[in-house]
Each structure stands twice: as structure tokens, then as C-alpha cells.
Amino acid sequence: MFLPQLTADRPFLTDGGLETTLVFHQGLDLPDFAAFPLLDSAEGRAALVAYYTPYLDLAERLGTGFVLDTPTWRANLDWGARLGYDAARLAAVNQRAVEFVTALAAQRPGVTAIVNGVVGPRGDGYVVGATMSAPEAAAYHGLQARAFAEAGAQMMSAITMTYAEEAIGVARAAAAVGLPAVISFTVETDGRLPSSQTLGDAIAQVDDATRVAPAYYMVNCAHPTHFSNQLETGAPWLSRVHGVRANASRLSHAELDGLVELDRGDLEELGALYAWLGSLIDLRVVGGCCGTDHEHLGTIAGALDLALSPTTSMEVTS
């Protein structure tokens, strides 16, 4: 399936920190940091509409494309069971998530929107914990992959992957239902995955193990200063990285886990760092992760436009 973000003349936008926005800005209670149960109530759907609307407004105003994610990062078998969803109910809510964001896209005929089914890790998004083999991960994530394909998603992304074998499984699950896959790894403050593997080695392992390789890779849930050392290498694997969804905060995962107030970081610095990242990799998709909202994305989009000027430069300070 053709993904227009890979050939567009400007990066596509995507959203920011869904769960942190819902919790800290909208004041919602999200057990286990799961947004997908909001689809089961009128109030919850209204909260999701309020979340997505300013991002779509921004894309419409700037004339950019938009990768429209489903709110299903926690909608897998383990997290679903903790929240009272059996396999059948979970498959249904994943399908409804695709239908929900597809309806949002239909209201913006001027925006090239790509409906993206999102899966998260089986375990925590910050630590590896118990691991699966690649075949186990393919079977595990198959439920969401099938639901996305049946509901008409155009692609599938694994967000906040912490080790390569689970990412391989997601890529295989997506391929089995004919969906392009995107793999987004998270890293610690040293630029390595929580499994201690380097980004380059993880990407190589996934590509080597998958006959239908991911369409591209991303980095998310880390501040740019945490992984800039990996991107400065000029290594060949960088040509496979086409997206960034950075955290607003410079804090580590462990520090973020203990926060009771949101750290929105420095918006102008974050925008400048994205502009600098765009000089190192071919950015096709830009968005945010924990602590970011539509204001961050507006600043990032503005900085990337400014980065088209040959006089714009940025050095990273750690």
C-alpha cells in the first residue's frame, strides 16, 4: 500500500502526547494510562474529539498531511484484560477506533489523512520486563492487526517498542494482513533501547528478520538530546529513520514515571531541536509524545519551515 508521507514535499504531522494531554489538561482518569476505553462512552468520544481537533486544525491551516493514529496503544490482550476486555470485546474496540478516526478524517477533505492503527508493547513502555520471541509477538499482536485491517486502516505502527523481537513480531503481524508497518523504538537517556541495544543494531535486526520489512522507523518517547548521539553517526541505517515523536521533557523515563505535574519542557528549544534533527535524517512524519500538545507541534512545524533557510543551524547541548 502506498504511503504518501514518504514522497510528500513536506513532512506529515501527527499528534502529540495523547494520554498526558487527557490526564493533565483534560483532567481525565485513565486507568493503566489507557485511552481506548473512552471509545465506549459519549463523554469519552467527546474528549477524544477535543484532543484530535486542534491537531487537524493545524494540519488544515498549514496544508500538510496528517498521520491519524487510533487511541489504541494499550488495547492489547494483557492491558485489555486488566481493564475488563476479553478478546472479542478488544477486537471490537480496536475496530471502532479505526472507524472513529476515519470519521474524523472524513470531516477534513482538505487534509491528506492516513489512518494508522497503533499498537503498544505487551508490557510497560519504559522497561523490557518479560520478553517474547518474534513468533510469539506476531501471534500476540495479530488480534489488533486483524481488527485494523478489517476496519480499513491504511497502516499500522508499533509505538514505544523496547526490544527488537517484539518489533519483528509486529512487522510480521502487519504483513500477514497486508498493512504497511512502522516501528517506533524508545530509548533511554544514553540513546540505547531499554534492552541496551543500540538503535542501529535494533533496526538492522528487524530488517534482517522480516522479508516484508517495515516501511520506515521512528523514535518516540524520548527527548531529542537523549538520542542525538545516535543520529550524528552518519551510519547507513539512518536512511531507514523517517519520523520522530519526542517527549517535551529532558527527564529520564524513571523520572517521568514519578511526576505528579506535567513537564511541558521548553517549546522553542524543542522546535529548534527538531529543525536540527531534520538536517540529519529525512523527516517524513513529525509529532510529539509525553508532555507535548498541539502547541508543541505548532512550534515544531514552524521551526521546520524556518529550517528550510540555509542560514538556520542548531547544535545540540546535552
Short mmCIF file of C-alpha atoms in Angstrom, two decimals:
data_model
loop_
_atom_site.label_atom_id
_atom_site.label_comp_id
_atom_site.label_asym_id
_atom_site.label_seq_id
_atom_site.Cartn_x
_atom_site.Cartn_y
_atom_site.Cartn_z
CA MET A 1 0.00 0.00 0.00
CA PHE A 2 1.31 3.43 -0.97
CA LEU A 3 2.16 5.74 1.94
CA PRO A 4 2.05 9.36 0.73
CA GLN A 5 4.10 10.66 3.65
CA LEU A 6 7.17 9.02 2.12
CA THR A 7 7.06 11.13 -1.03
CA ALA A 8 5.37 14.35 0.09
CA ASP A 9 7.26 17.62 -0.33
CA ARG A 10 6.78 18.45 3.37
CA PRO A 11 6.70 16.26 6.46
CA PHE A 12 3.32 14.94 7.54
CA LEU A 13 2.20 15.89 11.02
CA THR A 14 0.83 13.54 13.64
CA ASP A 15 -0.42 14.14 17.18
CA GLY A 16 1.36 14.56 20.49
CA GLY A 17 1.04 13.07 23.94
CA LEU A 18 -2.49 11.69 23.89
CA GLU A 19 -2.54 10.22 27.37
CA THR A 20 -0.66 13.05 29.08
CA THR A 21 -2.98 15.59 27.47
CA LEU A 22 -6.10 13.71 28.55
CA VAL A 23 -4.83 13.29 32.11
CA PHE A 24 -3.11 16.60 32.79
CA HIS A 25 -5.01 19.02 30.52
CA GLN A 26 -8.48 17.48 30.38
CA GLY A 27 -8.37 16.06 33.92
CA LEU A 28 -9.49 12.57 32.93
CA ASP A 29 -8.76 9.41 34.88
CA LEU A 30 -7.09 6.86 32.60
CA PRO A 31 -6.55 3.56 34.45
CA ASP A 32 -3.32 1.94 33.24
CA PHE A 33 -2.80 5.02 31.01
CA ALA A 34 -5.28 3.52 28.53
CA ALA A 35 -7.26 5.84 26.26
CA PHE A 36 -9.16 3.23 24.24
CA PRO A 37 -11.98 2.72 26.81
CA LEU A 38 -13.04 6.30 26.08
CA LEU A 39 -14.50 5.00 22.82
CA ASP A 40 -17.21 3.21 24.82
CA SER A 41 -18.98 6.35 26.04
CA ALA A 42 -20.31 9.54 24.51
CA GLU A 43 -18.32 11.57 27.02
CA GLY A 44 -15.15 9.69 26.21
CA ARG A 45 -15.57 10.12 22.48
CA ALA A 46 -16.18 13.83 23.00
CA ALA A 47 -12.90 14.06 24.93
CA LEU A 48 -11.09 12.34 22.07
CA VAL A 49 -12.65 14.68 19.52
CA ALA A 50 -11.49 17.63 21.63
CA TYR A 51 -7.99 16.14 21.66
CA TYR A 52 -7.65 15.50 17.93
CA THR A 53 -9.36 18.68 16.71
CA PRO A 54 -6.53 21.22 17.25
CA TYR A 55 -4.04 18.91 15.52
CA LEU A 56 -6.29 18.55 12.48
CA ASP A 57 -6.87 22.31 12.57
CA LEU A 58 -3.10 22.80 12.43
CA ALA A 59 -2.65 20.42 9.50
CA GLU A 60 -5.50 22.09 7.65
CA ARG A 61 -4.09 25.56 8.27
CA LEU A 62 -0.56 24.59 7.18
CA GLY A 63 -1.67 22.47 4.26
CA THR A 64 0.21 19.40 5.47
CA GLY A 65 -0.77 15.76 5.50
CA PHE A 66 -1.60 14.04 8.77
CA VAL A 67 -1.00 10.54 10.14
CA LEU A 68 -4.14 9.98 12.20
CA ASP A 69 -3.43 7.48 15.00
CA THR A 70 -6.01 5.31 16.70
CA PRO A 71 -6.09 5.68 20.52
CA THR A 72 -5.18 2.00 20.94
CA TRP A 73 -1.66 1.97 22.39
CA ARG A 74 -2.91 -0.05 25.38
CA ALA A 75 -5.59 -2.04 23.52
CA ASN A 76 -3.80 -5.40 23.55
CA LEU A 77 -4.68 -8.64 25.32
CA ASP A 78 -2.78 -8.10 28.59
CA TRP A 79 -3.73 -4.49 29.21
CA GLY A 80 -7.22 -5.13 27.90
CA ALA A 81 -7.75 -7.96 30.38
CA ARG A 82 -6.73 -5.69 33.25
CA LEU A 83 -9.47 -3.30 32.13
CA GLY A 84 -12.17 -5.96 31.69
CA TYR A 85 -11.92 -6.55 27.92
CA ASP A 86 -11.88 -10.13 26.65
CA ALA A 87 -10.53 -10.92 23.17
CA ALA A 88 -13.85 -10.40 21.37
CA ARG A 89 -14.57 -7.09 23.06
CA LEU A 90 -10.99 -5.99 22.47
CA ALA A 91 -11.15 -6.76 18.75
CA ALA A 92 -14.39 -4.78 18.54
CA VAL A 93 -12.98 -1.70 20.27
CA ASN A 94 -9.91 -1.74 18.01
CA GLN A 95 -12.22 -1.77 15.00
CA ARG A 96 -14.26 1.07 16.46
CA ALA A 97 -11.08 3.05 16.98
CA VAL A 98 -10.31 2.84 13.26
CA GLU A 99 -13.88 3.81 12.40
CA PHE A 100 -13.71 6.72 14.86
CA VAL A 101 -10.58 8.32 13.42
CA THR A 102 -11.73 7.56 9.86
CA ALA A 103 -14.83 9.64 10.58
CA LEU A 104 -12.65 12.47 11.88
CA ALA A 105 -10.61 12.34 8.68
CA ALA A 106 -13.75 12.45 6.56
CA GLN A 107 -14.63 15.79 8.12
CA ARG A 108 -11.36 17.28 6.76
CA PRO A 109 -11.48 16.73 2.99
CA GLY A 110 -8.68 19.23 2.52
CA VAL A 111 -6.23 17.21 4.65
CA THR A 112 -4.49 14.12 3.30
CA ALA A 113 -5.05 11.92 6.36
CA ILE A 114 -3.62 8.42 6.73
CA VAL A 115 -5.49 6.21 9.20
CA ASN A 116 -2.90 4.47 11.35
CA GLY A 117 -3.69 1.57 13.67
CA VAL A 118 -1.46 1.88 16.75
CA VAL A 119 -0.16 -0.95 18.91
CA GLY A 120 1.95 -0.60 22.01
CA PRO A 121 4.21 -3.02 23.84
CA ARG A 122 2.78 -6.03 25.62
CA GLY A 123 4.45 -4.81 28.79
CA ASP A 124 5.45 -1.39 30.06
CA GLY A 125 6.55 1.23 27.57
CA TYR A 126 9.60 2.17 29.60
CA VAL A 127 11.14 -1.17 30.64
CA VAL A 128 11.55 -4.50 28.86
CA GLY A 129 10.31 -6.88 31.58
CA ALA A 130 9.23 -10.29 30.27
CA THR A 131 10.04 -10.80 26.60
CA MET A 132 8.50 -12.71 23.70
CA SER A 133 10.14 -14.41 20.77
CA ALA A 134 9.37 -12.91 17.37
CA PRO A 135 6.82 -15.67 16.51
CA GLU A 136 5.13 -15.20 19.89
CA ALA A 137 4.95 -11.46 19.32
CA ALA A 138 3.47 -11.93 15.84
CA ALA A 139 0.71 -14.11 17.25
CA TYR A 140 0.14 -11.78 20.19
CA HIS A 141 -0.24 -8.61 18.11
CA GLY A 142 -2.27 -10.38 15.45
CA LEU A 143 -5.57 -9.52 17.14
CA GLN A 144 -5.05 -5.80 16.73
CA ALA A 145 -3.59 -6.18 13.24
CA ARG A 146 -6.63 -8.12 12.04
CA ALA A 147 -9.02 -5.64 13.64
CA PHE A 148 -7.25 -2.70 11.99
CA ALA A 149 -7.25 -4.32 8.56
CA GLU A 150 -10.90 -5.36 8.79
CA ALA A 151 -11.92 -1.82 9.73
CA GLY A 152 -9.99 -0.23 6.87
CA ALA A 153 -6.80 1.17 8.41
CA GLN A 154 -4.14 2.15 5.89
CA MET A 155 -1.10 1.31 8.00
CA MET A 156 -0.08 0.01 11.42
CA SER A 157 2.52 1.39 13.81
CA ALA A 158 4.20 -0.10 16.84
CA ILE A 159 4.88 2.72 19.28
CA THR A 160 7.36 2.71 22.18
CA MET A 161 8.98 -0.61 21.32
CA THR A 162 11.60 -1.57 23.88
CA TYR A 163 13.28 -4.60 22.24
CA ALA A 164 13.74 -5.92 18.72
CA GLU A 165 11.96 -9.29 18.90
CA GLU A 166 8.60 -7.72 19.71
CA ALA A 167 9.08 -5.23 16.87
CA ILE A 168 9.80 -8.11 14.47
CA GLY A 169 6.58 -9.77 15.59
CA VAL A 170 4.56 -6.60 14.96
CA ALA A 171 6.04 -6.25 11.47
CA ARG A 172 5.09 -9.84 10.70
CA ALA A 173 1.57 -9.40 12.10
CA ALA A 174 1.06 -6.34 9.91
CA ALA A 175 2.41 -8.11 6.83
CA ALA A 176 0.06 -11.04 7.43
CA VAL A 177 -2.95 -8.73 6.99
CA GLY A 178 -1.46 -6.63 4.20
CA LEU A 179 -0.76 -3.46 6.19
CA PRO A 180 2.46 -1.43 5.90
CA ALA A 181 4.24 -1.44 9.25
CA VAL A 182 6.12 1.34 11.02
CA ILE A 183 8.30 0.57 14.02
CA SER A 184 8.99 3.28 16.58
CA PHE A 185 11.58 2.49 19.23
CA THR A 186 12.03 4.32 22.51
CA VAL A 187 15.42 4.95 24.06
CA GLU A 188 16.91 5.83 27.42
CA THR A 189 19.00 8.94 28.10
CA ASP A 190 22.07 7.15 26.67
CA GLY A 191 20.37 6.69 23.30
CA ARG A 192 20.01 2.92 23.68
CA LEU A 193 16.79 0.92 23.83
CA PRO A 194 15.68 -0.23 27.30
CA SER A 195 17.07 -3.63 26.20
CA SER A 196 20.50 -1.88 25.99
CA GLN A 197 20.67 -2.45 22.21
CA THR A 198 21.64 0.47 20.01
CA LEU A 199 19.09 1.93 17.62
CA GLY A 200 21.16 0.92 14.64
CA ASP A 201 21.51 -2.68 15.77
CA ALA A 202 17.78 -2.93 16.57
CA ILE A 203 16.82 -1.61 13.13
CA ALA A 204 19.25 -3.98 11.43
CA GLN A 205 17.89 -6.93 13.39
CA VAL A 206 14.29 -6.15 12.45
CA ASP A 207 15.14 -5.58 8.79
CA ASP A 208 17.18 -8.79 8.63
CA ALA A 209 14.40 -10.85 10.22
CA THR A 210 11.48 -9.57 8.14
CA ARG A 211 11.06 -10.44 4.48
CA VAL A 212 8.50 -7.63 4.28
CA ALA A 213 10.47 -5.01 6.15
CA PRO A 214 8.84 -2.06 7.93
CA ALA A 215 8.08 0.90 5.67
CA TYR A 216 10.22 3.05 7.94
CA TYR A 217 11.30 3.53 11.55
CA MET A 218 10.70 6.24 14.12
CA VAL A 219 11.93 7.23 17.58
CA ASN A 220 9.44 8.24 20.26
CA CYS A 221 9.05 8.82 23.98
CA ALA A 222 12.49 10.37 24.48
CA HIS A 223 13.86 13.89 24.32
CA PRO A 224 16.00 14.64 21.23
CA THR A 225 19.06 15.14 23.42
CA HIS A 226 18.72 11.50 24.52
CA PHE A 227 19.26 10.06 21.04
CA SER A 228 21.10 12.82 19.15
CA ASN A 229 24.39 10.98 19.65
CA GLN A 230 22.98 8.03 17.71
CA LEU A 231 21.87 10.20 14.79
CA GLU A 232 25.13 12.09 14.46
CA THR A 233 26.98 8.95 13.36
CA GLY A 234 26.03 9.26 9.69
CA ALA A 235 25.54 5.47 9.62
CA PRO A 236 23.65 3.86 6.70
CA TRP A 237 20.79 2.74 8.94
CA LEU A 238 19.78 6.37 9.39
CA SER A 239 18.22 6.22 5.92
CA ARG A 240 15.53 3.97 7.45
CA VAL A 241 14.51 6.52 10.11
CA HIS A 242 11.81 8.90 8.88
CA GLY A 243 9.92 10.05 11.96
CA VAL A 244 10.30 11.48 15.46
CA ARG A 245 7.77 11.85 18.26
CA ALA A 246 9.85 13.31 21.06
CA ASN A 247 9.00 13.92 24.70
CA ALA A 248 8.71 17.50 25.87
CA SER A 249 10.88 16.85 28.91
CA ARG A 250 14.58 16.12 29.20
CA LEU A 251 13.84 13.82 32.16
CA SER A 252 14.50 10.09 32.04
CA HIS A 253 11.71 7.53 31.86
CA ALA A 254 12.14 6.75 35.54
CA GLU A 255 11.91 10.43 36.46
CA LEU A 256 8.83 10.95 34.28
CA ASP A 257 7.13 7.99 35.94
CA GLY A 258 7.34 9.76 39.29
CA LEU A 259 5.95 13.13 38.21
CA VAL A 260 2.68 14.42 39.65
CA GLU A 261 2.72 17.56 37.48
CA LEU A 262 3.28 17.73 33.74
CA ASP A 263 6.68 18.84 32.45
CA ARG A 264 5.96 20.67 29.17
CA GLY A 265 9.64 21.38 28.63
CA ASP A 266 10.97 24.26 26.54
CA LEU A 267 8.82 24.60 23.41
CA GLU A 268 11.21 26.81 21.48
CA GLU A 269 14.17 24.57 22.25
CA LEU A 270 12.20 21.52 21.17
CA GLY A 271 11.26 23.13 17.89
CA ALA A 272 14.88 24.09 17.23
CA LEU A 273 16.00 20.54 18.01
CA TYR A 274 13.52 19.14 15.51
CA ALA A 275 14.92 21.51 12.91
CA TRP A 276 18.39 20.22 13.70
CA LEU A 277 17.19 16.60 13.51
CA GLY A 278 15.83 17.39 10.06
CA SER A 279 19.38 18.16 8.95
CA LEU A 280 20.48 14.65 9.98
CA ILE A 281 17.61 12.45 8.81
CA ASP A 282 14.88 12.64 6.19
CA LEU A 283 11.93 13.52 8.40
CA ARG A 284 8.67 12.36 6.81
CA VAL A 285 6.49 12.39 9.96
CA VAL A 286 6.77 14.65 13.00
CA GLY A 287 4.73 14.66 16.18
CA GLY A 288 5.17 14.51 19.92
CA CYS A 289 4.95 12.13 22.82
CA CYS A 290 4.73 12.54 26.61
CA GLY A 291 4.10 16.11 27.71
CA THR A 292 3.54 17.52 24.23
CA ASP A 293 0.32 19.01 22.87
CA HIS A 294 -0.82 20.90 19.78
CA GLU A 295 1.13 24.00 20.85
CA HIS A 296 4.36 21.99 20.79
CA LEU A 297 3.51 20.66 17.36
CA GLY A 298 2.75 24.14 16.06
CA THR A 299 6.16 25.30 17.28
CA ILE A 300 7.85 22.25 15.74
CA ALA A 301 6.12 22.81 12.40
CA GLY A 302 7.17 26.45 12.41
CA ALA A 303 10.76 25.57 13.22
CA LEU A 304 10.92 23.03 10.42
CA ASP A 305 9.72 25.64 7.96
CA LEU A 306 12.39 28.02 9.22
CA ALA A 307 14.95 25.24 8.87
CA LEU A 308 14.49 25.41 5.09
CA SER A 309 16.57 28.60 5.25
CA PRO A 310 20.31 27.94 4.65
CA THR A 311 21.16 30.33 7.46
CA THR A 312 19.37 28.25 10.11
CA SER A 313 21.51 25.95 12.21
CA MET A 314 21.32 24.30 15.61
CA GLU A 315 23.78 22.46 17.80
CA VAL A 316 22.52 20.07 20.46
CA THR A 317 23.52 20.61 24.05
CA SER A 318 23.06 17.72 26.42
#
